[in-house]
mmCIF file of C-alpha atoms and ligand atoms in Angstrom:
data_model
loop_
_atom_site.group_PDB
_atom_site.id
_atom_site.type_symbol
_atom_site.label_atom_id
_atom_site.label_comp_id
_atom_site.label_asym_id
_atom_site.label_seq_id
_atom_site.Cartn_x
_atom_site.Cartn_y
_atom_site.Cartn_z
ATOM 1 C CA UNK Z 1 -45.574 38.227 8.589
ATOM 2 C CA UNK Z 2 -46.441 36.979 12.269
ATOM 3 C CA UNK Z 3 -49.821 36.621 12.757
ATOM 4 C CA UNK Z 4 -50.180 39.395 15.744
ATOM 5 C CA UNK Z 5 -47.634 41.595 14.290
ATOM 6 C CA UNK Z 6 -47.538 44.982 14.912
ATOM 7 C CA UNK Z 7 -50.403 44.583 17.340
ATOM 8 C CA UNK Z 8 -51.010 45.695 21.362
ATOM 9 C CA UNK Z 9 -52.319 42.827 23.903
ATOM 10 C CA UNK Z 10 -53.364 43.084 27.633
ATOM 11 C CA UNK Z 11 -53.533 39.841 28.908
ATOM 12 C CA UNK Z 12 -54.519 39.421 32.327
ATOM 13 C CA UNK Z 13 -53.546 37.280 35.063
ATOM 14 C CA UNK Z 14 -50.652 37.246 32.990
ATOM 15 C CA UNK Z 15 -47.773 36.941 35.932
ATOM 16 C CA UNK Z 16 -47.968 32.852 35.617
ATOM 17 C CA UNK Z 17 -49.928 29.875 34.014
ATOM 18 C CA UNK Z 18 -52.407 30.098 30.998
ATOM 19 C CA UNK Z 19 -52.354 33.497 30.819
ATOM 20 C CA UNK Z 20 -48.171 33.907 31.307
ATOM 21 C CA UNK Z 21 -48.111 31.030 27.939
ATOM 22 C CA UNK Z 22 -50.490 33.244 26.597
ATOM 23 C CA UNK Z 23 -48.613 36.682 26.912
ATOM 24 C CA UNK Z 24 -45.016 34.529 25.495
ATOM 25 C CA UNK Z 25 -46.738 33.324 22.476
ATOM 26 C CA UNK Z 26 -48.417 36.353 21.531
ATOM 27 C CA UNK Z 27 -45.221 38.279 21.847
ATOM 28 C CA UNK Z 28 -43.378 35.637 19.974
ATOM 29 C CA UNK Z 29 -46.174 36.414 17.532
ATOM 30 C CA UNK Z 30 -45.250 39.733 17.076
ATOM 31 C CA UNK Z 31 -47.593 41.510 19.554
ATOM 32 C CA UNK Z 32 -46.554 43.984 22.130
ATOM 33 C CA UNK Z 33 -47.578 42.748 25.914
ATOM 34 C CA UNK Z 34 -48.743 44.421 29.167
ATOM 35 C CA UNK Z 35 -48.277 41.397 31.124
ATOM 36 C CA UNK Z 36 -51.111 42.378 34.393
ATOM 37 C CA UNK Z 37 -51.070 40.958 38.103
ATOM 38 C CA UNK Z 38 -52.722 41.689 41.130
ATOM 39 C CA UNK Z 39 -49.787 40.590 43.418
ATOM 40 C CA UNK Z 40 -47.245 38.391 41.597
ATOM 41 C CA UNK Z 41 -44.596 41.007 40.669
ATOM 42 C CA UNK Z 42 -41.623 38.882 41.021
ATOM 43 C CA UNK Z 43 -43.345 36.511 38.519
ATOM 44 C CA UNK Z 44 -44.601 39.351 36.380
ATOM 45 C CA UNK Z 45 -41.437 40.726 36.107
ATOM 46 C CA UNK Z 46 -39.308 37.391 35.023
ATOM 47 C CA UNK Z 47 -42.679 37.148 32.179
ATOM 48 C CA UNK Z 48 -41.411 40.851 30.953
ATOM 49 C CA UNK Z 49 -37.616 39.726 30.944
ATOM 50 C CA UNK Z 50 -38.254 36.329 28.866
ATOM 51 C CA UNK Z 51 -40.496 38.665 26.550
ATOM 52 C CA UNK Z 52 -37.371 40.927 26.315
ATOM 53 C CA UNK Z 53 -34.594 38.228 25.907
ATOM 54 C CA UNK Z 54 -36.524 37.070 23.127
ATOM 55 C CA UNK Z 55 -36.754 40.736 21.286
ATOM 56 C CA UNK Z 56 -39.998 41.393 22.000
ATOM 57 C CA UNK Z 57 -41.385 44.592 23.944
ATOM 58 C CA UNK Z 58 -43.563 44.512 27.201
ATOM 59 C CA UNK Z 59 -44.498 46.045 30.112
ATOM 60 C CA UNK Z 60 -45.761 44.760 33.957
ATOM 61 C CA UNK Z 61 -48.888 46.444 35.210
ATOM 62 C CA UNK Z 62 -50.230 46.064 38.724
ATOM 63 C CA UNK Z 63 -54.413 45.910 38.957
ATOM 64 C CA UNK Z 64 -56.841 44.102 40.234
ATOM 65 C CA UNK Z 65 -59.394 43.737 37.442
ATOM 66 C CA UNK Z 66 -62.314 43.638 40.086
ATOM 67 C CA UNK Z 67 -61.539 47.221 40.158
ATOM 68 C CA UNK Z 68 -62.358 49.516 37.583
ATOM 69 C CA UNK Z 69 -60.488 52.294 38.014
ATOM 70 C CA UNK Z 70 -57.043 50.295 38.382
ATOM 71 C CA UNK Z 71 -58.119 48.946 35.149
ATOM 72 C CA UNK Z 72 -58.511 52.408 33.614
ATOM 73 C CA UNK Z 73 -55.272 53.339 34.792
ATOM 74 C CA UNK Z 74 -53.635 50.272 33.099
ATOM 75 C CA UNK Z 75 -55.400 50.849 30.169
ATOM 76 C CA UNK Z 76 -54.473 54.439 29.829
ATOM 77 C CA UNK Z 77 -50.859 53.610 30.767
ATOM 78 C CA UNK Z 78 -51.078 50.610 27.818
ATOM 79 C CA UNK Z 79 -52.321 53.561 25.442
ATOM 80 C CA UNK Z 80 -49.642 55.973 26.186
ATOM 81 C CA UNK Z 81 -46.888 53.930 26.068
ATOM 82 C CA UNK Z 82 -47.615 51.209 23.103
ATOM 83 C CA UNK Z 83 -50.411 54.049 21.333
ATOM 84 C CA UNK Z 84 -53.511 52.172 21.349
ATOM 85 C CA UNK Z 85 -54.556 48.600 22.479
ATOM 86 C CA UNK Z 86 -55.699 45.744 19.640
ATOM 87 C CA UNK Z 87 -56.154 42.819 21.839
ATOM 88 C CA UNK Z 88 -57.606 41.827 25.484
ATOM 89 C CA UNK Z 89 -57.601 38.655 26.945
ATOM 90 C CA UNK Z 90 -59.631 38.127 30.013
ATOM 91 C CA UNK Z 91 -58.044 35.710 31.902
ATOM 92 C CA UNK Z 92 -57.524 36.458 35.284
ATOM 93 C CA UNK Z 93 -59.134 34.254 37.337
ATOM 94 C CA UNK Z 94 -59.579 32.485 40.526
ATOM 95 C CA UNK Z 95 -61.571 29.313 42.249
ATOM 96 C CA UNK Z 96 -62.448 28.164 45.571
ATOM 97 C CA UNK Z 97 -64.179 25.408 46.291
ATOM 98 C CA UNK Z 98 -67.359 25.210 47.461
ATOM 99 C CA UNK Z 99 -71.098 23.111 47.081
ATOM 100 C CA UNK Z 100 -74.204 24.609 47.519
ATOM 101 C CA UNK Z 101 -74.621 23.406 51.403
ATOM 102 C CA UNK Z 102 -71.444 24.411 51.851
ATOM 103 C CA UNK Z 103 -71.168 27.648 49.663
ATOM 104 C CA UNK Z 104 -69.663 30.696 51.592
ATOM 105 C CA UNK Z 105 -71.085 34.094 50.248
ATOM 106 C CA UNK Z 106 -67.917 36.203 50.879
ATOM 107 C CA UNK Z 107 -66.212 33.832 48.702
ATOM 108 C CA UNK Z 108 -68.672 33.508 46.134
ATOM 109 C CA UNK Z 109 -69.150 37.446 46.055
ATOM 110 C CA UNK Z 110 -65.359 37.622 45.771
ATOM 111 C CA UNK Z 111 -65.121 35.237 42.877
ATOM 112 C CA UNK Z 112 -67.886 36.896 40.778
ATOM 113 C CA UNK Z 113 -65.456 40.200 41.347
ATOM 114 C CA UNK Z 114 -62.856 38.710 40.095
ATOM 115 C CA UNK Z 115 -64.223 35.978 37.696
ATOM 116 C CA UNK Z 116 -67.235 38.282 36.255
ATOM 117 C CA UNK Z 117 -66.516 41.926 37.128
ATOM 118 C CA UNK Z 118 -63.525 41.688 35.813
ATOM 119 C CA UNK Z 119 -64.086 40.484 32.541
ATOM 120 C CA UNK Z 120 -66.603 43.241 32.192
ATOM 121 C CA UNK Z 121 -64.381 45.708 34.054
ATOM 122 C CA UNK Z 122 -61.209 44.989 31.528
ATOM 123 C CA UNK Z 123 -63.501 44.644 28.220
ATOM 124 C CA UNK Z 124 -65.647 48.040 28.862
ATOM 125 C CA UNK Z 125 -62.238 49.962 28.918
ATOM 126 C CA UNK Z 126 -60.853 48.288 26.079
ATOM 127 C CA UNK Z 127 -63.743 48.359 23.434
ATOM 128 C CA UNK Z 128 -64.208 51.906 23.865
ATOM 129 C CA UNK Z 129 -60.716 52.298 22.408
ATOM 130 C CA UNK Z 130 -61.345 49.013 19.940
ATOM 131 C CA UNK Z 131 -64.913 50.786 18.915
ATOM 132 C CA UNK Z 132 -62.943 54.293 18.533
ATOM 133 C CA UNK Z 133 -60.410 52.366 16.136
ATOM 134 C CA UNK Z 134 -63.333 50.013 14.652
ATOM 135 C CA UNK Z 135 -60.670 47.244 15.587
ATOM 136 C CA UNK Z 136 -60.615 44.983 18.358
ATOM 137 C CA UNK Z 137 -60.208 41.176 19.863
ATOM 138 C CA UNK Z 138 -61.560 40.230 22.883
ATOM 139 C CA UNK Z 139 -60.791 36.351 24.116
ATOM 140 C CA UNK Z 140 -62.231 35.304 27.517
ATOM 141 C CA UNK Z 141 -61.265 32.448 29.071
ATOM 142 C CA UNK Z 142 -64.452 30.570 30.909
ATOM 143 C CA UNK Z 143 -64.380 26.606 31.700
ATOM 144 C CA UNK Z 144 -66.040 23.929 31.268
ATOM 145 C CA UNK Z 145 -67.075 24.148 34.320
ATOM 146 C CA UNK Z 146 -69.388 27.000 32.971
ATOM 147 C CA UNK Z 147 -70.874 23.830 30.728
ATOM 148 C CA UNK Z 148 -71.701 21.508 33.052
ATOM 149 C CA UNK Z 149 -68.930 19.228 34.835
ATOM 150 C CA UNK Z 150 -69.511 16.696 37.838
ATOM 151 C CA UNK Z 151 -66.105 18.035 39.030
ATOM 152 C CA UNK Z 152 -67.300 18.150 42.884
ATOM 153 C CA UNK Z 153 -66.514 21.012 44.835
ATOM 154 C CA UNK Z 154 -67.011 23.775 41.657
ATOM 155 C CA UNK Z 155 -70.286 24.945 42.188
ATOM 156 C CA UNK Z 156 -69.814 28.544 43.008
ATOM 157 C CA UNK Z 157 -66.684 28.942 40.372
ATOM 158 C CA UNK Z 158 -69.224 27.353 37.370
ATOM 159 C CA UNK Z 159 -71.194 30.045 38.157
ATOM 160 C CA UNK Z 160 -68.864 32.399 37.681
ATOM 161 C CA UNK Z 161 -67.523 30.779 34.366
ATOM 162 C CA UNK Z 162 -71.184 30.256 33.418
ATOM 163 C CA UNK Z 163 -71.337 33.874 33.315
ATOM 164 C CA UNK Z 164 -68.641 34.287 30.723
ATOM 165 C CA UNK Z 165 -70.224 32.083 28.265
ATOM 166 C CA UNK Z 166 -73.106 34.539 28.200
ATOM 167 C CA UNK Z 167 -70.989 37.825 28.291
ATOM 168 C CA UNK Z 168 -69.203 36.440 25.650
ATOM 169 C CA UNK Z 169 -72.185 36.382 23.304
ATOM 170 C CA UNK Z 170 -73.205 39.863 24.272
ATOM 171 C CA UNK Z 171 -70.110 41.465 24.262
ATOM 172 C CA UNK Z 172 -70.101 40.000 20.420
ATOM 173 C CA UNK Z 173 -73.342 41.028 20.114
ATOM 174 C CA UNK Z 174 -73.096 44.609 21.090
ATOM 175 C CA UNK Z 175 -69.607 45.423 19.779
ATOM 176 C CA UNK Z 176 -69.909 43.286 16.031
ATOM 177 C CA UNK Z 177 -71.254 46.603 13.964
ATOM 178 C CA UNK Z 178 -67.775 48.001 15.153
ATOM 179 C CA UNK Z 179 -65.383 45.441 13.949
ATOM 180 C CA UNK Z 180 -64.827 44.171 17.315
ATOM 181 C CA UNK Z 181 -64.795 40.463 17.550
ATOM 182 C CA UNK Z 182 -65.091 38.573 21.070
ATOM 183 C CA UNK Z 183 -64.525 35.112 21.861
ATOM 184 C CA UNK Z 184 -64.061 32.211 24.318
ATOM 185 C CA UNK Z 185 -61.842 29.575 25.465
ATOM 186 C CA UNK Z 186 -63.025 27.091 27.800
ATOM 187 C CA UNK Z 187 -60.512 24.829 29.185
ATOM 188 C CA UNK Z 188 -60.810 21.590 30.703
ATOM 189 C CA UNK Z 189 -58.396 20.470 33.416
ATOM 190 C CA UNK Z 190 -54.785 22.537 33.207
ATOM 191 C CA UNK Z 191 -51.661 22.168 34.706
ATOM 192 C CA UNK Z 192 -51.222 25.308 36.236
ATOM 193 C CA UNK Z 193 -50.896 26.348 40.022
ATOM 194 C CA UNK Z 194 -54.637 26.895 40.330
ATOM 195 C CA UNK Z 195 -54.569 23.122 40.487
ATOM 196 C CA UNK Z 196 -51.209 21.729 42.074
ATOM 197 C CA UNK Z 197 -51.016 24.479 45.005
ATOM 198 C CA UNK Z 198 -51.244 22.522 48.032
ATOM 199 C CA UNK Z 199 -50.244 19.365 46.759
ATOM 200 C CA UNK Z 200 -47.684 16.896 47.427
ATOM 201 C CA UNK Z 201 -45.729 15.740 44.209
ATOM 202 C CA UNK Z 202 -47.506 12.355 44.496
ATOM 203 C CA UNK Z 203 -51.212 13.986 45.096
ATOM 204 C CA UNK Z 204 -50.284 15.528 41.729
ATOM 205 C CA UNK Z 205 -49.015 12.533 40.250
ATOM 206 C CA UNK Z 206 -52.618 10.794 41.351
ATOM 207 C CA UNK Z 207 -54.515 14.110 39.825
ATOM 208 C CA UNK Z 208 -53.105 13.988 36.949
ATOM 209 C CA UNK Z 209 -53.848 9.874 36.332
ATOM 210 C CA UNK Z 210 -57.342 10.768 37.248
ATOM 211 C CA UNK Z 211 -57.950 13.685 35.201
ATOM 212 C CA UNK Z 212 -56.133 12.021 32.269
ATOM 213 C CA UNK Z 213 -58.323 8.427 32.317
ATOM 214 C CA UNK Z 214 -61.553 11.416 32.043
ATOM 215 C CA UNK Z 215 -60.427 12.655 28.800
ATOM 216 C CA UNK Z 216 -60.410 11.342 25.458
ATOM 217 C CA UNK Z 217 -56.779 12.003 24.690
ATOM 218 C CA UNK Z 218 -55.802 10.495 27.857
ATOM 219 C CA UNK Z 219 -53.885 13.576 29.422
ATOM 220 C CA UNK Z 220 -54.408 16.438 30.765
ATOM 221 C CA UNK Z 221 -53.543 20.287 28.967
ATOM 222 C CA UNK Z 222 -50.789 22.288 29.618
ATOM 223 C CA UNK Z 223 -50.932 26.290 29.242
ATOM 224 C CA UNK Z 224 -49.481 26.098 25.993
ATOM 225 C CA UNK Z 225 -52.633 23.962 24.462
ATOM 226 C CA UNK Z 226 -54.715 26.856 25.506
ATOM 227 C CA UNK Z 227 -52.317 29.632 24.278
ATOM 228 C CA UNK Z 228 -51.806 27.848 20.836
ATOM 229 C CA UNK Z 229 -55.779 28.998 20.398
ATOM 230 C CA UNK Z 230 -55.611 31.729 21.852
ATOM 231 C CA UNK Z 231 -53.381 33.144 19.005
ATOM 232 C CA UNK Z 232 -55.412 31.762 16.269
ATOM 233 C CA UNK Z 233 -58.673 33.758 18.013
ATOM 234 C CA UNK Z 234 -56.798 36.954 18.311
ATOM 235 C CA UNK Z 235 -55.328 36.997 15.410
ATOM 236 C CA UNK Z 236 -56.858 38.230 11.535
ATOM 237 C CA UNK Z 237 -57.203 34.492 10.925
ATOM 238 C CA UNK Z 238 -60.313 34.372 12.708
ATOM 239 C CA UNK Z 239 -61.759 37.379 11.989
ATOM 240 C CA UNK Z 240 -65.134 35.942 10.437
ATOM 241 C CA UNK Z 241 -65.613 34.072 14.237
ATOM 242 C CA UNK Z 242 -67.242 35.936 17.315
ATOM 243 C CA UNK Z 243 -69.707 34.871 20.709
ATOM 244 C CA UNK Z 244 -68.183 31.491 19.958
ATOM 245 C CA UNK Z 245 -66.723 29.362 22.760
ATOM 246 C CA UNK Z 246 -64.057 27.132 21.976
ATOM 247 C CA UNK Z 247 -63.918 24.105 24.220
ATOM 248 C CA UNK Z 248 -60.229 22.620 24.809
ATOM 249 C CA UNK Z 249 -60.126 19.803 26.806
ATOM 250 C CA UNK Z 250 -59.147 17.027 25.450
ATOM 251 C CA UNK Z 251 -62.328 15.526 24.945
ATOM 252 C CA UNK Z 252 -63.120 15.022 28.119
ATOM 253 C CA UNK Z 253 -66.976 16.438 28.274
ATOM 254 C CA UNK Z 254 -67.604 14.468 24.920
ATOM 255 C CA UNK Z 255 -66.280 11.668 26.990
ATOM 256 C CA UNK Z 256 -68.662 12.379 29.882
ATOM 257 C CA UNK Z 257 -71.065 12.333 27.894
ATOM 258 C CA UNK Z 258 -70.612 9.458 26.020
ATOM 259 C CA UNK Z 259 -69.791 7.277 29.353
ATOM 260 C CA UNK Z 260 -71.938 4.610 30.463
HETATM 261 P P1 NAP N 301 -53.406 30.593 38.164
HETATM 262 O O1 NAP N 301 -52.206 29.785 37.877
HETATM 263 O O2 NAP N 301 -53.947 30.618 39.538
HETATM 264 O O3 NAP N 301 -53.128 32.094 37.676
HETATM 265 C C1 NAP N 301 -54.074 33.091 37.892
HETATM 266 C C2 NAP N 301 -53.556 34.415 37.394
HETATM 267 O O4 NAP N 301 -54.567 35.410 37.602
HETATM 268 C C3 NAP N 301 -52.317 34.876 38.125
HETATM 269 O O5 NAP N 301 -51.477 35.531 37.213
HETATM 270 C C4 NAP N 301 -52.872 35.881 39.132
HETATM 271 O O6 NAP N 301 -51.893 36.867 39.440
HETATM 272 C C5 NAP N 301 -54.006 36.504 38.328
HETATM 273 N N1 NAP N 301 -55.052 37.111 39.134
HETATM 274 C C6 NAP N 301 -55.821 36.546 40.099
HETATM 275 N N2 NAP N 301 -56.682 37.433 40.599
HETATM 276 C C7 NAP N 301 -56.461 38.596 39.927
HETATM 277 C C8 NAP N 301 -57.039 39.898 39.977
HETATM 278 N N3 NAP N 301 -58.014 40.185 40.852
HETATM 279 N N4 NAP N 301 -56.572 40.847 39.127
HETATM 280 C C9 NAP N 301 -55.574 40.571 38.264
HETATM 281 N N5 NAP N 301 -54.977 39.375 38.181
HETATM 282 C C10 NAP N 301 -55.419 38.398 39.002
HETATM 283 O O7 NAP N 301 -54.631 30.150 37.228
HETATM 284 P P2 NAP N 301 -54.696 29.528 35.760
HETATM 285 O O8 NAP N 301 -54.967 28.092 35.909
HETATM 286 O O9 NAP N 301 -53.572 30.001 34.916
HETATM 287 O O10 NAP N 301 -56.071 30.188 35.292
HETATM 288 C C11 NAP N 301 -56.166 31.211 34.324
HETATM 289 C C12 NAP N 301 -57.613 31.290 33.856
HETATM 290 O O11 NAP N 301 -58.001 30.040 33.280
HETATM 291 C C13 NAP N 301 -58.609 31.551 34.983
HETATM 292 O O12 NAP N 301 -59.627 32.390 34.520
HETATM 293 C C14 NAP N 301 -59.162 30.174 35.281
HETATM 294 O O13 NAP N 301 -60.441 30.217 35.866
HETATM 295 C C15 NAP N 301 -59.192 29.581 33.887
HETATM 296 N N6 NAP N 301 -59.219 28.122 33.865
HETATM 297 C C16 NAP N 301 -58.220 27.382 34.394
HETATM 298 C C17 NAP N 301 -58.289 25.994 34.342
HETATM 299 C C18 NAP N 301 -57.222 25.116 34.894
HETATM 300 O O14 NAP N 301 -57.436 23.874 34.939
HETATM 301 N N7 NAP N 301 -56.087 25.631 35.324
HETATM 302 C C19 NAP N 301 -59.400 25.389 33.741
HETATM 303 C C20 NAP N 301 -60.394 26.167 33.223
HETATM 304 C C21 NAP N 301 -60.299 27.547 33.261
HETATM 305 P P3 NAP N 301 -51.631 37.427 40.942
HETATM 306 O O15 NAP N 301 -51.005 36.303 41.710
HETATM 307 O O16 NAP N 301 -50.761 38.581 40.741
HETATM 308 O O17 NAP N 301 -52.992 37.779 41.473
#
């Protein structure tokens, strides 16, 4: 049997990136997807279809996790269509750059909304139907920014992922007695838009050099490294783990911390 099986995810953020390799592989797993965006329906849409040409089932679901009731919606559409939910993996995310002299509040505020509120927005209407069932997975995906990188520029987005490292254990915390488990995935530097928008194919090419020569492995991830996880944390498999935080980089804070 496929590990996930029978089972109902929400990933978020899902429309491209980590969380689009994360909605394929679970449904390749077995489980049943509502793929979420905020504005990328095209790219929602195509996630759906490859989900489909494959033979799996899913759905598209416009909301902006910042706001709760757009997540209760979803949620209650996810219910009444697939029965119940199993699975929720907090991934939608965003980052703009920013140091404390240079730090814009609107921006920060907006990035906690989406970063923070979200993740609590998405996992208070999911455990109450996990708790109901006595049968849940959470997975949130933080950074290690939210560890401690000297990646310039991410001072307001650690914050943000600092924050999940801490819900993460309280979520587990509070939510444990009911047979929910919750869990994180902090990845290290991914290709994925959030990092080559706005670069030329040779910025990229420089990026990447430079990101690989900071990590043990010498390369940098791909969504797929952090999906590959992700299935292993959602699935029955690791259902003796919770408030853990699984760092996937590639070694690369061992390696800044074992640098000269
Ligand atoms: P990405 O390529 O920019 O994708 C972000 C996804 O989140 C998109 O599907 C986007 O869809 C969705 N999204 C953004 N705001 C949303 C909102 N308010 N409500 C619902 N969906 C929203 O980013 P990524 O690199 O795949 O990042 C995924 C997660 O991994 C994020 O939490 C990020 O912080 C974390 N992460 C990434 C890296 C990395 O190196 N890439 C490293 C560490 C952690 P729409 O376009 O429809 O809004």
């Amino acid at each position: 049997m496929k590990p996930l099986e029978g089972k109902v995810a929400l990933v978020t953020g899902a429309s491209r990136g980590i969380g689009r390799a994360i909605a394929l592989r679970f449904a390749s797993e077995g489980a049943r997807i509502c793929v979420n965006y905020s504005q990328s329906m095209n790219s929602a849409e195509v996630v759906v279809k490859e989900i489909e040409d494959s033979g799996g089932e899913a759905i598209a679901r416009k909301a902006n996790v910042a706001n709760y009731n757009e997540v209760a919606d979803m949620v209650a559409i996810i219910v009444k269509k697939f029965g119940t939910i199993h699975i929720l993996v907090n991934n939608a995310g965003m980052s703009i750059p920013g140091d404390l002299l240079s730090m814009n509040e609107a921006q920060l505020l907006e990035m906690f909304r989406v970063n923070v509120l979200g993740t609590i927005n998405c996992s208070k209407v999911a455990a109450r139907q996990m708790v109901d069932q006595r049968y849940g997975k959470i997975v949130n995906i933080g950074s290690i920014a939210g560890i401690g990188t000297n990646f310039p520029g991410t001072t307001p987005y650690a914050s943000t992922k600092a924050s999940i490292l801490v819900l993460t254990k309280r979520f587990a915390l509070e939510l444990g007695p009911s047979g929910v488990n919750v869990n994180s995935i902090l990845p290290g530097f991914i290709e994925t838009e959030m990092n080559t928008r706005g670069k030329t194919k040779e910025e990229w090419s420089n990026k990447t050099k430079e990101m690989s020569e900071k990590a043990m492995l010498r390369r940098i991830g791909q969504p797929q490294d952090i999906a590959n996880a992700a299935v292993f944390l959602a699935s029955d498999e690791a259902s003796f783990i919770t408030g853990q935080s699984l760092v996937i980089d590639g070694g690369r804070l061992d390696f800044l911390s074992h640098s000269g």
